[in-house]
Amino acid sequence: TTIGTRVAGQLPVRLDYGVEMALQRGGLDQDAINAWAGHWQVRASLPGWSAPKITSEYNFASGDDVANDGRRQTFDQLYPTGHDKLGLADQVGWRNVHHLREGIEVTPIKATPISLNYHSWWLASTTDGLYSASGALLVPRVAGGATNSHVGQEIDVQVKGWITRQLQLAGGYPYIISGAFLKEATPGASYSYPYVMATYVFLAER
């Protein structure tokens, strides 16, 4: 069972915020489930040319402290593959993670936002593994626990623009820099994922 809440609204001085919390309880096989996750975001919409927006965000999802102890603490993210939730490269999921995001978006041309984001991830528990954006185990647990929790960093650049009322083009370039945990548990190579994407909206009323 998952129970949660979401609160979002506006603050003074052009700030808006969002908070989401989720608590999981239940059982799987002989194990009891005891997990939780949270999302906290603040965004400032600034006046002036290009209408800049600055975002600061923190996400957390619990991980398992001890394997095979009858208690599962790894949060189940429920809906896998949420694009660009923890990085544009879609490599890290909302399980066993601390995630920090800082970003800026500007719109120098109408309806054509350009965004730059920085991400950094840490394991919530060094005795659990790293999970992918789909929720699957990406990097298994390090025997005896990892000596460092820092997974890595990602820098994202993305541009979107409407070509017609129904056709949107987007291009981006995410680049991941391996942290101490990835270097300990894997070969630790950096990763990049340039892409171009077209979205066509049928019968759109925009």
Short mmCIF file of C-alpha atoms in Angstrom, two decimals:
data_model
loop_
_atom_site.label_atom_id
_atom_site.label_comp_id
_atom_site.label_asym_id
_atom_site.label_seq_id
_atom_site.Cartn_x
_atom_site.Cartn_y
_atom_site.Cartn_z
CA THR A 1 0.00 0.00 0.00
CA THR A 2 1.23 3.46 -0.89
CA ILE A 3 -0.24 6.57 0.68
CA GLY A 4 0.92 10.02 -0.31
CA THR A 5 0.19 13.70 -0.58
CA ARG A 6 1.10 16.58 -2.87
CA VAL A 7 1.07 20.28 -2.02
CA ALA A 8 1.87 22.98 -4.59
CA GLY A 9 1.36 26.71 -4.71
CA GLN A 10 2.83 30.18 -5.00
CA LEU A 11 4.96 32.14 -2.57
CA PRO A 12 5.80 35.86 -2.55
CA VAL A 13 8.55 37.35 -4.78
CA ARG A 14 7.67 35.26 -7.86
CA LEU A 15 8.34 31.89 -6.20
CA ASP A 16 6.33 28.72 -6.57
CA TYR A 17 6.84 25.42 -4.77
CA GLY A 18 5.89 21.76 -4.87
CA VAL A 19 6.15 19.03 -2.22
CA GLU A 20 5.25 15.36 -2.62
CA MET A 21 5.54 12.64 0.03
CA ALA A 22 4.84 8.90 -0.25
CA LEU A 23 4.86 6.17 2.41
CA GLN A 24 4.81 2.43 1.63
CA ARG A 25 3.78 -0.40 3.92
CA GLY A 26 2.81 -4.03 3.33
CA GLY A 27 4.52 -7.32 2.62
CA LEU A 28 6.25 -9.28 -0.14
CA ASP A 29 6.86 -12.99 0.36
CA GLN A 30 8.04 -13.19 3.98
CA ASP A 31 9.35 -9.61 4.09
CA ALA A 32 7.70 -6.56 5.58
CA ILE A 33 7.81 -3.39 3.45
CA ASN A 34 8.87 -0.15 5.13
CA ALA A 35 9.82 2.54 2.60
CA TRP A 36 9.23 6.20 1.79
CA ALA A 37 10.11 8.93 -0.69
CA GLY A 38 9.84 12.70 -1.06
CA HIS A 39 10.12 15.51 -3.61
CA TRP A 40 10.78 19.18 -2.82
CA GLN A 41 11.03 21.93 -5.44
CA VAL A 42 11.25 25.73 -5.47
CA ARG A 43 11.19 27.77 -8.69
CA ALA A 44 11.71 31.49 -9.25
CA SER A 45 10.23 33.19 -12.32
CA LEU A 46 12.24 36.33 -12.94
CA PRO A 47 11.16 39.39 -14.96
CA GLY A 48 13.01 40.78 -17.92
CA TRP A 49 14.34 39.62 -21.27
CA SER A 50 14.04 35.89 -21.97
CA ALA A 51 11.82 35.34 -18.87
CA PRO A 52 14.39 33.25 -16.92
CA LYS A 53 13.22 30.56 -14.51
CA ILE A 54 15.56 29.16 -11.84
CA THR A 55 14.75 25.81 -10.24
CA SER A 56 16.14 24.10 -7.16
CA GLU A 57 14.97 20.56 -6.45
CA TYR A 58 15.71 17.68 -4.08
CA ASN A 59 14.37 14.13 -4.35
CA PHE A 60 14.79 11.22 -1.95
CA ALA A 61 13.81 7.56 -1.99
CA SER A 62 14.75 5.10 0.73
CA GLY A 63 16.99 2.08 0.21
CA ASP A 64 17.51 -1.23 1.97
CA ASP A 65 19.94 -1.20 4.92
CA VAL A 66 20.42 -4.96 5.38
CA ALA A 67 19.78 -7.64 2.74
CA ASN A 68 17.62 -10.65 3.65
CA ASP A 69 16.71 -9.38 7.13
CA GLY A 70 12.95 -9.74 6.64
CA ARG A 71 12.43 -6.02 5.96
CA ARG A 72 12.43 -4.29 2.56
CA GLN A 73 13.17 -0.57 2.71
CA THR A 74 13.74 0.12 -1.00
CA PHE A 75 11.03 2.46 -2.26
CA ASP A 76 8.97 1.18 -5.22
CA GLN A 77 8.65 4.08 -7.65
CA LEU A 78 5.33 2.68 -8.92
CA TYR A 79 5.28 4.25 -12.39
CA PRO A 80 8.57 3.49 -14.18
CA THR A 81 10.42 5.52 -16.79
CA GLY A 82 9.31 9.02 -15.90
CA HIS A 83 11.29 10.97 -18.51
CA ASP A 84 13.66 13.63 -17.14
CA LYS A 85 12.63 13.20 -13.51
CA LEU A 86 16.16 12.52 -12.24
CA GLY A 87 18.14 13.57 -15.29
CA LEU A 88 17.61 13.89 -19.02
CA ALA A 89 19.67 10.75 -19.76
CA ASP A 90 17.05 8.66 -17.88
CA GLN A 91 19.66 6.45 -16.22
CA VAL A 92 18.80 6.86 -12.51
CA GLY A 93 15.47 5.97 -10.91
CA TRP A 94 13.56 7.12 -7.81
CA ARG A 95 14.79 4.28 -5.61
CA ASN A 96 17.60 4.30 -3.00
CA VAL A 97 18.69 7.77 -3.99
CA HIS A 98 19.42 11.32 -2.89
CA HIS A 99 19.07 13.60 -5.91
CA LEU A 100 19.92 17.30 -6.18
CA ARG A 101 18.91 19.35 -9.22
CA GLU A 102 19.73 22.97 -10.05
CA GLY A 103 18.55 24.48 -13.31
CA ILE A 104 17.83 27.55 -15.36
CA GLU A 105 15.49 28.01 -18.32
CA VAL A 106 15.40 31.00 -20.67
CA THR A 107 13.13 31.79 -23.62
CA PRO A 108 14.92 34.27 -25.90
CA ILE A 109 12.53 33.34 -28.74
CA LYS A 110 8.81 32.98 -28.08
CA ALA A 111 7.74 29.39 -27.28
CA THR A 112 11.34 28.14 -27.64
CA PRO A 113 12.71 27.44 -24.15
CA ILE A 114 16.39 26.60 -23.63
CA SER A 115 17.25 24.81 -20.39
CA LEU A 116 20.48 23.97 -18.57
CA ASN A 117 20.35 21.60 -15.59
CA TYR A 118 22.86 20.12 -13.17
CA HIS A 119 22.16 16.85 -11.31
CA SER A 120 24.03 15.00 -8.61
CA TRP A 121 23.09 11.63 -7.09
CA TRP A 122 24.05 9.72 -3.95
CA LEU A 123 22.90 6.32 -2.70
CA ALA A 124 20.47 6.59 0.20
CA SER A 125 21.93 3.34 1.54
CA THR A 126 25.42 2.13 0.58
CA THR A 127 24.35 -1.45 1.28
CA ASP A 128 21.74 -1.30 -1.51
CA GLY A 129 22.26 -1.01 -5.27
CA LEU A 130 21.64 1.67 -7.89
CA TYR A 131 18.33 1.50 -9.76
CA SER A 132 17.57 2.61 -13.31
CA ALA A 133 14.84 4.97 -14.51
CA SER A 134 12.62 1.93 -15.15
CA GLY A 135 13.01 0.82 -11.52
CA ALA A 136 15.17 -2.20 -12.37
CA LEU A 137 18.44 -2.86 -10.55
CA LEU A 138 21.14 -1.15 -12.64
CA VAL A 139 24.23 -1.71 -10.44
CA PRO A 140 24.02 -4.50 -7.81
CA ARG A 141 24.97 -4.06 -4.18
CA VAL A 142 28.66 -3.96 -3.40
CA ALA A 143 29.54 -6.89 -1.12
CA GLY A 144 29.94 -5.54 2.40
CA GLY A 145 28.58 -2.15 1.36
CA ALA A 146 30.04 0.56 -0.86
CA THR A 147 32.76 2.75 0.63
CA ASN A 148 31.36 5.88 -1.05
CA SER A 149 27.75 6.84 -1.78
CA HIS A 150 28.29 9.41 -4.55
CA VAL A 151 26.94 7.97 -7.80
CA GLY A 152 27.82 10.79 -10.16
CA GLN A 153 26.80 14.04 -11.83
CA GLU A 154 24.90 14.97 -14.97
CA ILE A 155 24.83 18.14 -17.04
CA ASP A 156 21.87 18.61 -19.41
CA VAL A 157 21.19 21.05 -22.24
CA GLN A 158 17.83 21.00 -24.00
CA VAL A 159 16.05 23.15 -26.63
CA LYS A 160 12.36 22.88 -27.60
CA GLY A 161 10.37 24.70 -30.24
CA TRP A 162 7.03 24.51 -32.04
CA ILE A 163 7.39 24.26 -35.81
CA THR A 164 3.62 24.31 -36.39
CA ARG A 165 0.65 24.37 -34.03
CA GLN A 166 0.87 20.58 -33.78
CA LEU A 167 4.53 19.70 -34.42
CA GLN A 168 7.23 20.25 -31.80
CA LEU A 169 10.95 19.53 -32.20
CA ALA A 170 13.33 19.07 -29.28
CA GLY A 171 17.04 18.38 -29.03
CA GLY A 172 19.25 17.73 -26.04
CA TYR A 173 22.60 16.59 -24.78
CA PRO A 174 22.98 14.97 -21.33
CA TYR A 175 26.47 14.09 -20.09
CA ILE A 176 27.07 11.89 -17.02
CA ILE A 177 30.30 12.03 -15.02
CA SER A 178 30.91 8.91 -12.92
CA GLY A 179 31.23 9.35 -9.18
CA ALA A 180 33.14 7.30 -6.61
CA PHE A 181 30.41 4.64 -6.26
CA LEU A 182 30.28 3.92 -10.01
CA LYS A 183 34.07 3.79 -10.16
CA GLU A 184 34.06 1.28 -7.30
CA ALA A 185 31.24 -0.93 -8.59
CA THR A 186 31.72 -0.66 -12.40
CA PRO A 187 34.40 0.37 -14.90
CA GLY A 188 33.20 3.91 -14.19
CA ALA A 189 33.04 5.24 -17.77
CA SER A 190 31.31 8.55 -18.46
CA TYR A 191 28.16 8.52 -20.59
CA SER A 192 26.50 10.89 -23.05
CA TYR A 193 23.18 10.70 -24.89
CA PRO A 194 22.58 13.31 -27.61
CA TYR A 195 19.10 13.13 -29.12
CA VAL A 196 16.58 14.82 -31.41
CA MET A 197 12.86 14.23 -30.91
CA ALA A 198 9.69 15.17 -32.80
CA THR A 199 6.26 15.28 -31.15
CA TYR A 200 3.07 15.53 -33.19
CA VAL A 201 -0.15 16.36 -31.38
CA PHE A 202 -3.30 15.20 -33.18
CA LEU A 203 -6.37 17.46 -33.16
CA ALA A 204 -4.64 19.83 -30.79
CA GLU A 205 -6.26 22.94 -29.41
CA ARG A 206 -3.31 25.05 -28.34
#
